[in-house]
Amino acid sequence: NAGVMQNPRHLVRRRGQEARLRCSPMKGHSHVYWYRQLPEEGLKFMVYLQKENIIDESGMPKERFSAEFPKEGPSILRIQQVVRGDSAAYFCASSPVGWADTQYFGPGTRLTVL
Amino acid sequence: DAKTTQPPSMDCAEGRAANLPCNHSTISGNEYVYWYRQIHSQGPQYIIHGLKNNETNEMASLIITEDRKSSTLILPHATLRDTAVYYCIVRDSNTGNQFYFGTGTSLTVIP
């Protein structure tokens, strides 16, 4: 049973470009969460999604960031017009039932903005 | 969610038990105690969680005090691969969407 998959594992972008991060939840999981970890800091919650719905985006920056979890395919975290401060590790987690359940994390995508 | 306090770092000799403390003095009745660890910038790995009773699984044991204001994660026979940052998190499973990760305890297992 494969765990949470994230790709790419490493992503390099120049300032002003777009970054797309993908997350495939564990089999049977329909709830996805995105977290960001800045260097030397703990993980910070960004957004919680179910299929085709955003449930909680209280941790998402108001501009340039968006997330989706379509009916088919992986969840996508999109960062438009990246800046150096976006350089971080982005982790996706999934759970089978919802926010009451344990979350299982993927290996992360390390974004570097030049 | 309640705030947790953990020592920033600890050492443990290989083969000995590692006891990682966590204070959560403001925990409420609906909040569970979760432990995750993060090995060298990998994704956080779930270890164990509990509400009131002590819990044990193949990875660790969780001891929660009777007043629930503190807990201890026990790795019974630490190995070098247990070197990681350990996060103690309390979360209300009725309302909490997210896990609040603090700075955790950096555990170093020494040969």
Short mmCIF file of C-alpha atoms in Angstrom, two decimals:
data_model
loop_
_atom_site.label_atom_id
_atom_site.label_comp_id
_atom_site.label_asym_id
_atom_site.label_seq_id
_atom_site.Cartn_x
_atom_site.Cartn_y
_atom_site.Cartn_z
CA ASN A 1 0.00 0.00 0.00
CA ALA A 2 1.81 3.07 -1.25
CA GLY A 3 2.05 6.04 1.03
CA VAL A 4 1.41 9.66 0.19
CA MET A 5 3.20 10.58 -3.02
CA GLN A 6 4.52 14.02 -3.82
CA ASN A 7 6.21 15.28 -6.95
CA PRO A 8 8.47 16.74 -7.86
CA ARG A 9 10.73 16.13 -4.87
CA HIS A 10 12.84 19.15 -5.75
CA LEU A 11 11.75 22.16 -7.77
CA VAL A 12 13.82 25.17 -8.77
CA ARG A 13 12.13 28.30 -10.05
CA ARG A 14 13.26 31.82 -10.86
CA ARG A 15 11.49 34.76 -9.31
CA GLY A 16 8.23 35.47 -11.09
CA GLN A 17 7.69 31.95 -12.39
CA GLU A 18 4.92 29.60 -11.34
CA ALA A 19 5.39 26.52 -9.16
CA ARG A 20 3.03 23.53 -9.25
CA LEU A 21 3.31 20.92 -6.52
CA ARG A 22 1.41 17.65 -6.74
CA CYS A 23 0.16 15.31 -4.05
CA SER A 24 -1.45 11.90 -4.43
CA PRO A 25 -3.03 10.74 -1.16
CA MET A 26 -2.81 7.24 0.22
CA LYS A 27 -5.21 4.77 -1.34
CA GLY A 28 -8.63 5.14 0.22
CA HIS A 29 -7.91 8.62 1.59
CA SER A 30 -10.07 11.47 0.34
CA HIS A 31 -8.81 14.26 2.61
CA VAL A 32 -5.66 16.20 1.83
CA TYR A 33 -3.74 18.80 3.86
CA TRP A 34 -0.86 21.02 2.79
CA TYR A 35 1.82 22.32 5.17
CA ARG A 36 4.85 24.52 4.64
CA GLN A 37 8.14 24.30 6.51
CA LEU A 38 10.51 27.23 6.29
CA PRO A 39 14.19 26.57 7.06
CA GLU A 40 14.81 25.84 10.74
CA GLU A 41 11.10 26.10 11.59
CA GLY A 42 8.24 23.72 12.32
CA LEU A 43 5.53 22.85 9.84
CA LYS A 44 2.74 25.39 9.36
CA PHE A 45 -0.73 24.41 8.15
CA MET A 46 -1.84 25.94 4.88
CA VAL A 47 -5.02 24.31 3.57
CA TYR A 48 -7.36 21.33 3.97
CA LEU A 49 -9.23 19.91 1.00
CA GLN A 50 -11.66 17.15 0.22
CA LYS A 51 -12.44 16.08 -3.32
CA GLU A 52 -13.55 19.21 -5.22
CA ASN A 53 -13.88 21.24 -2.01
CA ILE A 54 -11.69 23.53 0.04
CA ILE A 55 -12.64 22.98 3.67
CA ASP A 56 -10.18 25.21 5.50
CA GLU A 57 -7.72 27.61 3.90
CA SER A 58 -6.99 29.66 6.98
CA GLY A 59 -3.24 29.15 6.62
CA MET A 60 -2.95 30.08 2.96
CA PRO A 61 -1.37 33.40 2.03
CA LYS A 62 -4.03 35.66 0.55
CA GLU A 63 -2.25 36.23 -2.74
CA ARG A 64 -0.44 34.05 -5.27
CA PHE A 65 -1.25 30.73 -3.55
CA SER A 66 -4.09 28.40 -4.53
CA ALA A 67 -4.93 24.74 -4.04
CA GLU A 68 -7.28 22.27 -5.61
CA PHE A 69 -8.21 18.61 -5.27
CA PRO A 70 -10.15 17.60 -8.37
CA LYS A 71 -12.48 14.67 -8.67
CA GLU A 72 -9.81 12.82 -10.64
CA GLY A 73 -6.09 13.18 -10.18
CA PRO A 74 -3.78 14.56 -7.53
CA SER A 75 -4.14 17.61 -5.36
CA ILE A 76 -2.26 20.62 -6.71
CA LEU A 77 -0.69 23.47 -4.74
CA ARG A 78 0.00 26.35 -7.10
CA ILE A 79 2.21 29.32 -6.36
CA GLN A 80 2.15 32.12 -8.89
CA GLN A 81 4.93 34.68 -9.35
CA VAL A 82 7.21 33.02 -6.84
CA VAL A 83 9.49 35.10 -4.62
CA ARG A 84 12.59 34.08 -2.67
CA GLY A 85 10.55 33.90 0.54
CA ASP A 86 8.54 31.02 -0.95
CA SER A 87 11.63 28.78 -0.75
CA ALA A 88 10.62 26.05 1.65
CA ALA A 89 9.64 22.42 1.99
CA TYR A 90 5.99 21.79 1.20
CA PHE A 91 4.43 18.70 2.73
CA CYS A 92 1.17 17.06 1.89
CA ALA A 93 -0.71 14.80 4.28
CA SER A 94 -3.80 12.67 3.83
CA SER A 95 -6.37 11.02 6.07
CA PRO A 96 -9.12 8.52 5.38
CA VAL A 97 -12.05 10.05 7.18
CA GLY A 98 -11.37 13.70 7.81
CA TRP A 99 -9.99 16.12 10.27
CA ALA A 100 -10.72 13.83 13.21
CA ASP A 101 -8.32 11.25 11.91
CA THR A 102 -4.57 10.76 11.96
CA GLN A 103 -2.76 12.46 9.09
CA TYR A 104 -0.03 10.66 7.14
CA PHE A 105 2.61 12.77 5.46
CA GLY A 106 4.38 12.55 2.14
CA PRO A 107 8.12 13.09 1.58
CA GLY A 108 7.69 16.73 0.63
CA THR A 109 8.65 18.99 -2.25
CA ARG A 110 11.60 21.28 -1.72
CA LEU A 111 11.09 24.52 -3.60
CA THR A 112 14.06 26.77 -4.26
CA VAL A 113 13.47 30.19 -5.75
CA LEU A 114 16.52 31.75 -7.36
CA ASP B 1 -5.36 23.92 20.33
CA ALA B 2 -3.32 23.74 23.50
CA LYS B 3 0.29 24.78 23.43
CA THR B 4 2.96 22.22 24.20
CA THR B 5 6.39 22.66 25.72
CA GLN B 6 9.26 20.33 24.91
CA PRO B 7 12.98 20.47 25.67
CA PRO B 8 14.84 21.64 22.56
CA SER B 9 17.30 18.76 22.53
CA MET B 10 18.17 15.47 24.19
CA ASP B 11 20.79 12.76 23.88
CA CYS B 12 20.29 9.05 24.40
CA ALA B 13 22.74 6.14 24.31
CA GLU B 14 22.07 3.53 21.67
CA GLY B 15 20.14 0.57 23.07
CA ARG B 16 18.80 2.52 26.03
CA ALA B 17 15.28 3.83 26.46
CA ALA B 18 14.65 7.36 25.23
CA ASN B 19 12.12 9.25 27.34
CA LEU B 20 10.85 12.42 25.68
CA PRO B 21 8.75 14.70 27.89
CA CYS B 22 6.01 17.08 26.86
CA ASN B 23 4.05 19.58 28.92
CA HIS B 24 0.53 20.52 27.86
CA SER B 25 -0.87 22.14 30.98
CA THR B 26 -3.78 23.84 29.18
CA ILE B 27 -5.05 20.72 27.44
CA SER B 28 -8.82 20.38 27.36
CA GLY B 29 -10.95 17.28 27.70
CA ASN B 30 -11.47 16.75 23.98
CA GLU B 31 -7.84 17.11 22.97
CA TYR B 32 -5.71 14.15 22.03
CA VAL B 33 -1.93 14.00 22.41
CA TYR B 34 -0.13 13.06 19.18
CA TRP B 35 3.52 12.36 18.55
CA TYR B 36 5.24 12.66 15.19
CA ARG B 37 8.90 12.64 14.27
CA GLN B 38 10.82 14.11 11.38
CA ILE B 39 14.06 12.49 10.31
CA HIS B 40 16.43 14.88 8.57
CA SER B 41 13.86 16.96 6.68
CA GLN B 42 11.81 13.97 5.53
CA GLY B 43 8.06 14.07 5.89
CA PRO B 44 6.78 13.81 9.46
CA GLN B 45 6.14 10.23 10.54
CA TYR B 46 3.21 9.38 12.79
CA ILE B 47 4.26 7.57 15.95
CA ILE B 48 1.38 7.29 18.39
CA HIS B 49 -1.51 9.16 19.94
CA GLY B 50 -3.75 8.93 23.00
CA LEU B 51 -6.45 10.66 25.01
CA LYS B 52 -6.29 9.49 28.62
CA ASN B 53 -4.92 5.99 28.81
CA ASN B 54 -1.38 4.92 28.17
CA GLU B 55 -0.83 3.57 24.67
CA THR B 56 1.71 1.23 23.14
CA ASN B 57 2.43 0.19 19.59
CA GLU B 58 5.32 -1.33 17.69
CA MET B 59 7.22 1.94 17.67
CA ALA B 60 6.76 3.46 21.10
CA SER B 61 4.79 3.87 24.30
CA LEU B 62 2.89 6.97 25.36
CA ILE B 63 2.46 7.67 29.05
CA ILE B 64 -0.10 10.37 29.92
CA THR B 65 -0.32 11.67 33.48
CA GLU B 66 -3.60 11.31 35.31
CA ASP B 67 -4.29 15.06 35.15
CA ARG B 68 -3.31 14.98 31.45
CA LYS B 69 -1.10 18.02 31.85
CA SER B 70 1.99 16.19 30.63
CA SER B 71 3.04 13.09 28.75
CA THR B 72 6.15 11.09 27.92
CA LEU B 73 7.01 9.30 24.72
CA ILE B 74 9.18 6.25 25.33
CA LEU B 75 11.31 4.60 22.67
CA PRO B 76 12.23 1.39 24.51
CA HIS B 77 15.51 0.58 22.74
CA ALA B 78 16.79 3.59 20.84
CA THR B 79 18.77 3.02 17.66
CA LEU B 80 20.78 5.43 15.53
CA ARG B 81 17.85 5.57 13.10
CA ASP B 82 15.72 7.12 15.85
CA THR B 83 17.77 10.32 15.65
CA ALA B 84 15.14 12.88 14.64
CA VAL B 85 13.07 15.85 15.75
CA TYR B 86 10.11 14.67 17.83
CA TYR B 87 6.94 16.75 17.91
CA CYS B 88 4.34 16.57 20.65
CA ILE B 89 1.01 17.96 19.45
CA VAL B 90 -2.36 18.29 21.10
CA ARG B 91 -5.39 18.47 18.89
CA ASP B 92 -9.13 18.61 19.35
CA SER B 93 -10.42 15.85 17.10
CA ASN B 94 -13.88 17.41 17.17
CA THR B 95 -12.83 20.73 15.68
CA GLY B 96 -9.18 20.70 14.71
CA ASN B 97 -8.36 20.46 11.03
CA GLN B 98 -4.69 20.85 11.43
CA PHE B 99 -1.72 19.78 13.48
CA TYR B 100 0.22 22.59 15.14
CA PHE B 101 3.90 21.72 14.94
CA GLY B 102 6.14 23.58 17.34
CA THR B 103 9.92 23.30 17.35
CA GLY B 104 9.96 19.84 18.92
CA THR B 105 12.79 17.98 20.63
CA SER B 106 15.88 17.11 18.63
CA LEU B 107 16.85 13.63 19.82
CA THR B 108 20.37 12.43 19.09
CA VAL B 109 21.08 8.75 19.65
CA ILE B 110 24.74 8.28 20.46
CA PRO B 111 26.61 5.08 19.54
#
